[in-house]
mmCIF file of C-alpha atoms in Angstrom:
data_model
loop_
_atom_site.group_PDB
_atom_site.id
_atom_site.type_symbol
_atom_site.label_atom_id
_atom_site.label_comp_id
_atom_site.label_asym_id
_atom_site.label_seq_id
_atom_site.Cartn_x
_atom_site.Cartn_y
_atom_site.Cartn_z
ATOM 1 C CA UNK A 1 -7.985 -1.997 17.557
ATOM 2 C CA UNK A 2 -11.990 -1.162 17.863
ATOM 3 C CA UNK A 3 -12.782 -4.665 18.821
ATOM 4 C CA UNK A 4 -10.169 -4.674 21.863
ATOM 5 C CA UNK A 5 -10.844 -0.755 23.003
ATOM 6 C CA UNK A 6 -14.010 -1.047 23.371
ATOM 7 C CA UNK A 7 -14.677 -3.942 25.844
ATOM 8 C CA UNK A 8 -11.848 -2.402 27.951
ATOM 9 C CA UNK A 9 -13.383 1.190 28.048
ATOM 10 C CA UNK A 10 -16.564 -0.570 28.881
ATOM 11 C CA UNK A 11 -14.763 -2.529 31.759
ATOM 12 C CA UNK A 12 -13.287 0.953 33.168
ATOM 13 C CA UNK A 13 -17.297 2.271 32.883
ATOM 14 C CA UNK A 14 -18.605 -0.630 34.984
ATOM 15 C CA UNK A 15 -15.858 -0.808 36.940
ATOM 16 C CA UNK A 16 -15.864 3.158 38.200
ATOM 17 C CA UNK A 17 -19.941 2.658 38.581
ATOM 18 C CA UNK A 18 -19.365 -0.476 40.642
ATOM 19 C CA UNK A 19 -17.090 1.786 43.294
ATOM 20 C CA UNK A 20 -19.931 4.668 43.121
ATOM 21 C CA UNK A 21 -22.694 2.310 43.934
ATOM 22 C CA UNK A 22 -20.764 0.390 45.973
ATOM 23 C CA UNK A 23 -19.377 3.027 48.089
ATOM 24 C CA UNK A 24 -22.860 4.445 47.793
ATOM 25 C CA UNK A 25 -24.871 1.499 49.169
ATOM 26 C CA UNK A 26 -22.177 0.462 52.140
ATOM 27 C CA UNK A 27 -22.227 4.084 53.593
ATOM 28 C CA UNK A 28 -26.125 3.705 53.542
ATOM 29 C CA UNK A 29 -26.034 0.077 55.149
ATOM 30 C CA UNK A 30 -23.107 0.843 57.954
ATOM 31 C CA UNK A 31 -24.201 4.780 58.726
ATOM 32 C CA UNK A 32 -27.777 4.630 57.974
ATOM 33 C CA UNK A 33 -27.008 7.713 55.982
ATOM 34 C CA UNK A 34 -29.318 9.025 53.145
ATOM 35 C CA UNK A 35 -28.599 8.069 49.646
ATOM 36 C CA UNK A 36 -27.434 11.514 48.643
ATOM 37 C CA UNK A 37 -24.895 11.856 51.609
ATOM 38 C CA UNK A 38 -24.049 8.243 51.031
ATOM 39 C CA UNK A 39 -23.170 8.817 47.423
ATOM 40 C CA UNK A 40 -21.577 12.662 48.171
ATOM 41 C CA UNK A 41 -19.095 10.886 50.922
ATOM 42 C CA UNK A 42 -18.162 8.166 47.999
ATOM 43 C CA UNK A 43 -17.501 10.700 45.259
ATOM 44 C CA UNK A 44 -15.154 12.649 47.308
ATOM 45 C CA UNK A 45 -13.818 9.906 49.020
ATOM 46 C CA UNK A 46 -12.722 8.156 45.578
ATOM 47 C CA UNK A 47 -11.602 11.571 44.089
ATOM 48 C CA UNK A 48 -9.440 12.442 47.135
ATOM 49 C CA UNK A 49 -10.783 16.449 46.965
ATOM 50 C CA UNK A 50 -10.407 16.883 50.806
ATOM 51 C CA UNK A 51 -13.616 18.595 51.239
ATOM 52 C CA UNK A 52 -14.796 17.909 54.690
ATOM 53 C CA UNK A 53 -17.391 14.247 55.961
ATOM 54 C CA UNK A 54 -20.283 15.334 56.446
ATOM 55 C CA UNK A 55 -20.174 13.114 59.424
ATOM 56 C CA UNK A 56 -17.942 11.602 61.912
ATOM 57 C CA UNK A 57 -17.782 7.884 60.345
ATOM 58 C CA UNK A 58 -18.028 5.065 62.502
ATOM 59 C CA UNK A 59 -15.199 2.740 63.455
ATOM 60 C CA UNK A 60 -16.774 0.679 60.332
ATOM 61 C CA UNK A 61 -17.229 3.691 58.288
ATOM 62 C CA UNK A 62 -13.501 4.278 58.853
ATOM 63 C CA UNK A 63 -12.353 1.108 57.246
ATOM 64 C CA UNK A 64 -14.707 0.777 54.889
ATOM 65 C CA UNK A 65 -13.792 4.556 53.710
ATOM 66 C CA UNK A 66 -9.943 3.208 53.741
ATOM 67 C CA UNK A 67 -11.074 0.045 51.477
ATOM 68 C CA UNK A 68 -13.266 2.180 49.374
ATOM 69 C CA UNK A 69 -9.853 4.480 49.057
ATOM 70 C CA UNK A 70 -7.761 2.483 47.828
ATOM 71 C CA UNK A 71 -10.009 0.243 45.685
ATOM 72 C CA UNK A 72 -10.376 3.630 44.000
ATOM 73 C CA UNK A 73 -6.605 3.889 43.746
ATOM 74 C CA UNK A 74 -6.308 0.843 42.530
ATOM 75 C CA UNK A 75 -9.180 1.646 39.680
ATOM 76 C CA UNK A 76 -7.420 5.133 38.298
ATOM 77 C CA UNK A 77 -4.688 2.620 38.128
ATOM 78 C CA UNK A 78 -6.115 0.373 35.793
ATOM 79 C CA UNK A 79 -7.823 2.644 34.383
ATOM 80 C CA UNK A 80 -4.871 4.753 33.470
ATOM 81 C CA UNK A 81 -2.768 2.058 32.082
ATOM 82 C CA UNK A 82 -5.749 0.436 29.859
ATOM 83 C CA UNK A 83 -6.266 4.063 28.260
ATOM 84 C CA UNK A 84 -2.255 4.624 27.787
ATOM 85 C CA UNK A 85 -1.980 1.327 26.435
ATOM 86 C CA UNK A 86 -5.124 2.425 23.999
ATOM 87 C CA UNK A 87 -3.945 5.623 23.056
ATOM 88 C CA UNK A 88 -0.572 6.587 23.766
ATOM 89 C CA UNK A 89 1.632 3.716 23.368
ATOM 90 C CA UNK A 90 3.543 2.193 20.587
ATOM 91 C CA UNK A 91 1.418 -0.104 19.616
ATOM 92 C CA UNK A 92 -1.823 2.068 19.350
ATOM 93 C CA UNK A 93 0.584 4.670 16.777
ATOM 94 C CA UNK A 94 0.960 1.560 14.924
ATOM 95 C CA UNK A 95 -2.499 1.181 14.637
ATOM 96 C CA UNK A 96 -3.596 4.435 14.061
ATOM 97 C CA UNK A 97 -0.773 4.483 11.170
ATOM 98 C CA UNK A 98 -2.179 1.321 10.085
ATOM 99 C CA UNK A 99 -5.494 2.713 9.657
ATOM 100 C CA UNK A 100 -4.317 5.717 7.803
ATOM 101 C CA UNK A 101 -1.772 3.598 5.885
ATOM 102 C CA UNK A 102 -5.256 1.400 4.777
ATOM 103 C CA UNK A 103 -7.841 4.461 4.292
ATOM 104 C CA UNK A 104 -4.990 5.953 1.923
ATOM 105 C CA UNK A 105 -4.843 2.831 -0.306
ATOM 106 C CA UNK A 106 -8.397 2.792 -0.283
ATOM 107 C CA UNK A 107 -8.758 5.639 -2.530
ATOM 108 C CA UNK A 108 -5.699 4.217 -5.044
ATOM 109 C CA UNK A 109 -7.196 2.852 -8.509
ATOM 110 C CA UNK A 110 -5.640 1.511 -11.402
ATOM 111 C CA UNK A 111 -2.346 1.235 -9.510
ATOM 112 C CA UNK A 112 0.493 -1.180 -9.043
ATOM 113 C CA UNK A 113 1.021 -3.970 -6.282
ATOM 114 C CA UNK A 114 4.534 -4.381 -5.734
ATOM 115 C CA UNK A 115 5.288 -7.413 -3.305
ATOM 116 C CA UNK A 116 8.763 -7.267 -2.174
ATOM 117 C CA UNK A 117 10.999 -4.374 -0.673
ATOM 118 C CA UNK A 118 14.118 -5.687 -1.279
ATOM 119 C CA UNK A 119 16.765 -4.078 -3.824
ATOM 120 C CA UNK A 120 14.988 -4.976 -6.909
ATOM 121 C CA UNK A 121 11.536 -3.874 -5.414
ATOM 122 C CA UNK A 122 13.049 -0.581 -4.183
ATOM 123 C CA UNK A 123 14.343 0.401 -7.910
ATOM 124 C CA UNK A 124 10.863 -0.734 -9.242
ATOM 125 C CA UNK A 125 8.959 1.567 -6.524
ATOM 126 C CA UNK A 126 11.943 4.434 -7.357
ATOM 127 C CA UNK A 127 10.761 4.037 -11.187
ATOM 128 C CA UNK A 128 7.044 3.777 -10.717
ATOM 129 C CA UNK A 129 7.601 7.429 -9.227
ATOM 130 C CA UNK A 130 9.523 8.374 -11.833
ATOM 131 C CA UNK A 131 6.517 7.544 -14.399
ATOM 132 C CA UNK A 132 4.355 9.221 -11.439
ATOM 133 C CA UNK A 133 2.511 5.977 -11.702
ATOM 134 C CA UNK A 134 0.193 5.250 -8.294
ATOM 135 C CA UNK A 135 1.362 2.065 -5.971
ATOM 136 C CA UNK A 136 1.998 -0.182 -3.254
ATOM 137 C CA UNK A 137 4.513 -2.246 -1.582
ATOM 138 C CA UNK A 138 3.776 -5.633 0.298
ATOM 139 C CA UNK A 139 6.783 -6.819 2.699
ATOM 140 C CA UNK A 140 6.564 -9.250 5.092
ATOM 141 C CA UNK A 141 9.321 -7.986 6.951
ATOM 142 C CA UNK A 142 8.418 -4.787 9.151
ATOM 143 C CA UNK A 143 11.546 -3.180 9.119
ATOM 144 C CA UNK A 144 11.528 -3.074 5.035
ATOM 145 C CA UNK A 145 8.129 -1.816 5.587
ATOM 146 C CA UNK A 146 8.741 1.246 7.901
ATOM 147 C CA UNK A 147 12.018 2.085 5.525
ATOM 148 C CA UNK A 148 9.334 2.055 2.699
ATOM 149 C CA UNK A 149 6.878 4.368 4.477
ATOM 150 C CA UNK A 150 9.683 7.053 5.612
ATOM 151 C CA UNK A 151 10.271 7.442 1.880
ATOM 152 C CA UNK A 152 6.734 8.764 1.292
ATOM 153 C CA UNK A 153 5.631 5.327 -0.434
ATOM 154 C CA UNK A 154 2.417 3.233 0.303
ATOM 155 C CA UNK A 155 3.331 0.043 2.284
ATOM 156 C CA UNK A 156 1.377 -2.805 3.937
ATOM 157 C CA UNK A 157 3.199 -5.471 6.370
ATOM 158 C CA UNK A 158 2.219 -8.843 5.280
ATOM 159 C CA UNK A 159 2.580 -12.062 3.074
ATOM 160 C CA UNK A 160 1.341 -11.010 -0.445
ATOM 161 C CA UNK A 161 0.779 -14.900 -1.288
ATOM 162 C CA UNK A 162 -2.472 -14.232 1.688
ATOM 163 C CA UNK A 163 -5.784 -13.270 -0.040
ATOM 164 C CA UNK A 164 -6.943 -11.125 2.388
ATOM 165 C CA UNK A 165 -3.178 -8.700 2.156
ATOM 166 C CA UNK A 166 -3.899 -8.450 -1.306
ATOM 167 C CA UNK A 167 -7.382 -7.124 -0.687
ATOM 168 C CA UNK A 168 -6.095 -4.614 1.948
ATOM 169 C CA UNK A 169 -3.496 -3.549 -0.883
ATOM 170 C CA UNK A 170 -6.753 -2.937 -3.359
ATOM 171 C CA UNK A 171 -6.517 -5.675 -5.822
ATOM 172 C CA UNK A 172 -9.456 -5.313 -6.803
ATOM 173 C CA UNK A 173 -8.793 -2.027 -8.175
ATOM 174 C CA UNK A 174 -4.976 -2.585 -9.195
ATOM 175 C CA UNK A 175 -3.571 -2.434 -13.061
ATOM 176 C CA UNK A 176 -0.393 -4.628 -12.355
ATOM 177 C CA UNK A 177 0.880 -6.703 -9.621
ATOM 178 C CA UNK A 178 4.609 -6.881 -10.039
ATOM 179 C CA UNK A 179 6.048 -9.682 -7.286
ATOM 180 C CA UNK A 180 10.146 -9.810 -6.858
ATOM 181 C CA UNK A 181 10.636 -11.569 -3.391
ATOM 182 C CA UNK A 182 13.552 -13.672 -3.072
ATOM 183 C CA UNK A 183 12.052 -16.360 -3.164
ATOM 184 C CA UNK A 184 10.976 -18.303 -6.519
ATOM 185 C CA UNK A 185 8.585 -20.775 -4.731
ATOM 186 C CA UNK A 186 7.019 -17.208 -2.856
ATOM 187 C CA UNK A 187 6.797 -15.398 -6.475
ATOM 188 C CA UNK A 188 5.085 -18.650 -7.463
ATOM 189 C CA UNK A 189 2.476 -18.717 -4.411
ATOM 190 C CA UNK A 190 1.551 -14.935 -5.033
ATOM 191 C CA UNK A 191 0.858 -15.191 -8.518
ATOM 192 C CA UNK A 192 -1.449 -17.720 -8.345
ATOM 193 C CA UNK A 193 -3.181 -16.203 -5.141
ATOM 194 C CA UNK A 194 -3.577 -13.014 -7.279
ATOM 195 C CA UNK A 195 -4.560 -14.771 -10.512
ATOM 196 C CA UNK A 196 -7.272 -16.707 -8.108
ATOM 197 C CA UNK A 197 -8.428 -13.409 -7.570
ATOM 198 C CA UNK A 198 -7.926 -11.101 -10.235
ATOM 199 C CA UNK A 199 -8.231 -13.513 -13.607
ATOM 200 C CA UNK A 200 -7.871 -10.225 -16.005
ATOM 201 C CA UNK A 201 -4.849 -8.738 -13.857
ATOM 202 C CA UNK A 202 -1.465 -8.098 -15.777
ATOM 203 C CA UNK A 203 1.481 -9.920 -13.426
ATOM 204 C CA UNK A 204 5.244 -9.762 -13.573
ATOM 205 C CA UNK A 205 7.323 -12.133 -11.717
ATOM 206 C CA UNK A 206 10.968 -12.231 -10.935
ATOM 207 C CA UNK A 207 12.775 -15.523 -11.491
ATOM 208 C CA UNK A 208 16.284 -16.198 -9.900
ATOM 209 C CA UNK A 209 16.475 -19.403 -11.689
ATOM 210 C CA UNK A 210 15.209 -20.873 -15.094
ATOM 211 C CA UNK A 211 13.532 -23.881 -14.488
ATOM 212 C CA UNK A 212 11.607 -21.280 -12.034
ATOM 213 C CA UNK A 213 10.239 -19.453 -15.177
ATOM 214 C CA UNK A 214 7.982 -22.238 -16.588
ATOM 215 C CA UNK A 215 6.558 -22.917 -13.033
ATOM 216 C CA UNK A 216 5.422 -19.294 -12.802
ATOM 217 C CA UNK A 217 3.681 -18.724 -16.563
ATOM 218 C CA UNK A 218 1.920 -22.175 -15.471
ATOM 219 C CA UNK A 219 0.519 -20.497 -12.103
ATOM 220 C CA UNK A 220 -0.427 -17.548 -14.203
ATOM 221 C CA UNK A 221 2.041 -14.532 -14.691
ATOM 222 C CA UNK A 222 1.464 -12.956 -17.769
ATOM 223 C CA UNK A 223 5.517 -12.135 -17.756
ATOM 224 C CA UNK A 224 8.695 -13.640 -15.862
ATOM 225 C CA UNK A 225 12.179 -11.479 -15.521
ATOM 226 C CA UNK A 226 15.340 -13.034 -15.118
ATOM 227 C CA UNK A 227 17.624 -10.613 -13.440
ATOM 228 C CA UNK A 228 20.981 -12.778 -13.844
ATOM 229 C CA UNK A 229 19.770 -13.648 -17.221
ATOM 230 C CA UNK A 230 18.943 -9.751 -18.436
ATOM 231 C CA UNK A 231 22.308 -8.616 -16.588
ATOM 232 C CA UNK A 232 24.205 -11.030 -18.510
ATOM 233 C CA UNK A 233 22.837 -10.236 -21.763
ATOM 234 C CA UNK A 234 23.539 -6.967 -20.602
ATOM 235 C CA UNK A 235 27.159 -6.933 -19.569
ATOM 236 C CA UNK A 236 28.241 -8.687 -22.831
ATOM 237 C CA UNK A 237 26.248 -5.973 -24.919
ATOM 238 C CA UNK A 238 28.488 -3.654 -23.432
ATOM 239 C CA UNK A 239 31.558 -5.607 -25.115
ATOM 240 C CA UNK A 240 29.937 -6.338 -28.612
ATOM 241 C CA UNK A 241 28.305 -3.340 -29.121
ATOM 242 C CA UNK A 242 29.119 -0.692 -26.493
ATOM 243 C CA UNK A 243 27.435 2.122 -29.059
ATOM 244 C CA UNK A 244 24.211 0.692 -29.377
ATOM 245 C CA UNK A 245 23.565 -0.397 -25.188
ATOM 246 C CA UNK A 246 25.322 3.375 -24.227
ATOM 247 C CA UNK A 247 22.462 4.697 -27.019
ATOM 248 C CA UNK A 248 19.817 3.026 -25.144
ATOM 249 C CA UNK A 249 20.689 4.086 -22.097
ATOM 250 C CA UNK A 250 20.236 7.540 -23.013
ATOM 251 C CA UNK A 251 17.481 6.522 -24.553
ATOM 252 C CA UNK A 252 15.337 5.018 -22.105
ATOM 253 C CA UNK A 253 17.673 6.785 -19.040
ATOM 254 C CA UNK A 254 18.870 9.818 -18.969
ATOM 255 C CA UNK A 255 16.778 12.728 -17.873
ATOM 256 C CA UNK A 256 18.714 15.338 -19.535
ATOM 257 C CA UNK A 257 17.952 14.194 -23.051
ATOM 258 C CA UNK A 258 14.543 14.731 -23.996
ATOM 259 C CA UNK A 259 14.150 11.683 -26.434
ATOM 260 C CA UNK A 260 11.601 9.018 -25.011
ATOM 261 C CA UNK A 261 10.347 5.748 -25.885
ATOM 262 C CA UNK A 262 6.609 5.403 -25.293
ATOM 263 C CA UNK A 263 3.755 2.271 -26.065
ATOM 264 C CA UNK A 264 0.531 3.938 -27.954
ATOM 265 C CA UNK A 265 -2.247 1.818 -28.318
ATOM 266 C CA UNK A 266 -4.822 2.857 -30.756
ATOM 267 C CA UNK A 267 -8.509 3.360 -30.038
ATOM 268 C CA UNK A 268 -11.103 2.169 -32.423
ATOM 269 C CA UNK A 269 -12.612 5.940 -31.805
ATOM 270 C CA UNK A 270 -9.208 7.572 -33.141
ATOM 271 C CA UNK A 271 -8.897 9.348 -36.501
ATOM 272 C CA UNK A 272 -5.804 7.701 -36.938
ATOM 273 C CA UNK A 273 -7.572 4.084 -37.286
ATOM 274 C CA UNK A 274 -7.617 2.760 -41.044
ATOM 275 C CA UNK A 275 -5.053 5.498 -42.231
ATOM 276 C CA UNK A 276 -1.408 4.950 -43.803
ATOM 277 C CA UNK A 277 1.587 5.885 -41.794
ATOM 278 C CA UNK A 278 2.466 8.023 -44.969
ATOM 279 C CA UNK A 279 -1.315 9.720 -44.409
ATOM 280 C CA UNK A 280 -0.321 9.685 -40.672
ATOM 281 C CA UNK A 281 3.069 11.128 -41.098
ATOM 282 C CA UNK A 282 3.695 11.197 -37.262
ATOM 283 C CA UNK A 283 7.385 12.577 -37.826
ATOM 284 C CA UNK A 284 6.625 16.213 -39.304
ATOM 285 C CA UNK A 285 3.049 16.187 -37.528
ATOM 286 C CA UNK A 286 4.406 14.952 -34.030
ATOM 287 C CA UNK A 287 7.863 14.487 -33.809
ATOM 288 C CA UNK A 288 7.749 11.079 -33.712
ATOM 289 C CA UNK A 289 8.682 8.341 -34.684
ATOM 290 C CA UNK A 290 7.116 4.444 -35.358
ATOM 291 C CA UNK A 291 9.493 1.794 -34.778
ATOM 292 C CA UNK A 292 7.489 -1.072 -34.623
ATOM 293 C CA UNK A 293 3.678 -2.182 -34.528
ATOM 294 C CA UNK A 294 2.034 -4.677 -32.774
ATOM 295 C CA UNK A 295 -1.344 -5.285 -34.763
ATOM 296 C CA UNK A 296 -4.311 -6.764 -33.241
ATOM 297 C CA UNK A 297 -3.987 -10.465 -32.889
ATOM 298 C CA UNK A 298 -0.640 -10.664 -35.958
ATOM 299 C CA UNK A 299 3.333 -10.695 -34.496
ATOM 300 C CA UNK A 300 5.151 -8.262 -33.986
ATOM 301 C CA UNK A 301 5.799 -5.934 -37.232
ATOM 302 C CA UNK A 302 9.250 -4.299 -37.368
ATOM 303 C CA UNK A 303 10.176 -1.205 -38.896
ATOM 304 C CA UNK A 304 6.841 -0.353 -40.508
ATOM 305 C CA UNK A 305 6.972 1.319 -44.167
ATOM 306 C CA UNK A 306 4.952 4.236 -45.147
ATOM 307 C CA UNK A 307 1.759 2.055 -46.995
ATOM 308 C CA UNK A 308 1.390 0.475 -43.476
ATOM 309 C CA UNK A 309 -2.172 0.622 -42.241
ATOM 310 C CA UNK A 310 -2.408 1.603 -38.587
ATOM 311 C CA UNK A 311 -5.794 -0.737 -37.365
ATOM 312 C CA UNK A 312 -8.337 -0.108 -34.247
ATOM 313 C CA UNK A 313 -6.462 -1.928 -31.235
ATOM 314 C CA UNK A 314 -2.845 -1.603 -32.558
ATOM 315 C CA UNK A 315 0.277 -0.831 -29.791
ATOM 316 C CA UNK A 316 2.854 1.447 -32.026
ATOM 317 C CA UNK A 317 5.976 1.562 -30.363
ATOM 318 C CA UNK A 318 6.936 4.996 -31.016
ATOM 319 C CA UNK A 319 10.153 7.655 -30.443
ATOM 320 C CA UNK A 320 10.012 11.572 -30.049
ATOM 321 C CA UNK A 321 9.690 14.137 -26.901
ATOM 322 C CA UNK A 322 7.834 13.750 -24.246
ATOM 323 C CA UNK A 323 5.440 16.476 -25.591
ATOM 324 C CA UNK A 324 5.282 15.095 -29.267
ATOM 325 C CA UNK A 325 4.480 11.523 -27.533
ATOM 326 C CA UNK A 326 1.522 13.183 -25.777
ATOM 327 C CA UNK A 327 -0.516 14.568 -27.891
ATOM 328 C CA UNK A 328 0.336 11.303 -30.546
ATOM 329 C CA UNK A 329 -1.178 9.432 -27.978
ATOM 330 C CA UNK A 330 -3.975 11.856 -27.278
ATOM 331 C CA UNK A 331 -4.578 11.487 -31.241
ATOM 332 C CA UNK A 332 -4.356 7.824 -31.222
ATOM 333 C CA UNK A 333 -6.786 7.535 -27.957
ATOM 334 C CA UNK A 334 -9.334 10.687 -27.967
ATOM 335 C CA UNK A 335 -11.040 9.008 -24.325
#
């Protein structure tokens, strides 16, 4: 908006001093008046006060007086409109939301970029608030955009697959890009725009289709989500073992039941690196419990026994409260 406003103000400017020296300089030429009275007869000529001439004009005078009139109209006119259109119209909101929309997102760090407002990216942004985790959303429709914004959430109109709309959206700064347009071939465009620009940037894609999946760990997403695929899996859980999908639900759900699954990662600064779990003993000590452990660089190790060694750089994947998980993970990472 700066780079239109201000040749237009500067056009009002010239164009207002072009009346006062104009009306200035032809009262002077046609009346032989002195510059003072010239330029006193064009201010209150062009401001329509009424105060009295301070002589009779001339038949000349006369006209030019009724020119110099309604040039002047014609000015406060334009002038009017230019600083409406600048300030008080629909468009300049938009802009000055714009720039607040952009000087809040400034100040995000270590935050998500969600690109897509559609169902699925309106449950992620619902959970990301849930885990009071910082974000925001990229839409390239306006409409999704402005519903985004009227729900208190950080939103930026534009194609996330453009460099520069993942600059305005901090990349730079971001944890996790998470992409889930509807499009396969757009997920695919964004995550290598984002990998081209953040090479150390964790990236989740959403894949409607499989042969889609290999396409998008080749451009550079760290993960791909199936949504079809995880639903199906899903809904025949449900039949097979009702118990154990109804238990997880809870589980990883339900607000009312304070049992939580968390991710620790252990720091190599944490008194917890080289011990035992049995030395550990997170149950009676925490409240928690270690289901699995993902050691530095080894697969996945299920079910852990008490002679396990918990090593610098390990993710436990642990159970308990909310409260027990906290200070765990305070244990396991002191910084």
């Amino acid at each position: 908006m700066r780079k239109v406003a201000i040749p237009r103000l500067l056009v009002i400017a010239l164009l207002l001093v072009a009346l006062l020296l104009g009306g200035t300089a032809g009262y002077h030429w046609l009346e032989g008046w002195s510059a003072l009275d010239s330029l006193y007869m064009t201010v209150i000529t062009l401001t329509t006060v009424g105060f009295s001439e301070i002589q009779t004009p001339s038949p000349a005078g006369k006209v030019f007086t009724i020119l110099l009139i309604l040039g002047g109209v014609g000015a406060y006119a334009y002038a009017f409109s230019s600083l409406f259109n600048l300030f008080l119209s629909d468009a300049a909101r938009k802009n000055r939301q714009r720039r607040r929309r952009l000087h809040m997102i400034d100040k995000l760090s270590d935050h998500v970029i969600v690109c897509g407002y559609g169902r699925m990216g309106s449950q992620i942004s619902a959970r990301l608030e849930d885990e009071q985790l910082p974000f925001v959303v990229i839409d390239v429709d306006e409409k999704a955009v402005e519903l985004c914004e009227r729900s208190g959430r950080h939103a930026l109109h534009g194609n996330a697959a453009n460099e520069e709309t993942l600059k305005l959206a901090g990349i730079s700064r971001a944890c996790s890009l998470i992409t889930v347009t509807d499009a396969d071939a757009e997920n695919v465009f964004v995550v290598l725009t984002a990998r081209g620009l953040r090479p150390d940037l964790q990236v989740i894609a959403r894949a409607n289709y499989e042969d889609s999946e290999s396409k998008l760990l080749r451009a550079g997403a760290n993960r791909v989500i199936m949504p079809y695929a995880i639903a199906g899996r899903r809904m025949v859980s449900l039949v097979t073992r009702p118990g154990v999908a109804d238990f997880l639900d809870v589980v990883m759900h339900s607000p009312e039941l304070e049992l939580w699954l968390e991710e620790i990662v252990l720091s190599s600064d944490s008194s917890l690196a080289g011990q035992s779990l049995a030395e550990v003993n997170p149950r009676s000590e925490f409240g928690v419990t270690v289901l699995a452990i993902y050691p530095p660089d080894q697969p996945l190790l299920t079910y852990p026994d008490a002679p396990t060694r918990l090593q610098a750089g390990a993710r436990l994947i642990a159970m308990g409260t909310r409260d027990g998980l906290q200070r765990f993970a305070k244990r396991a990472s002191p910084a």
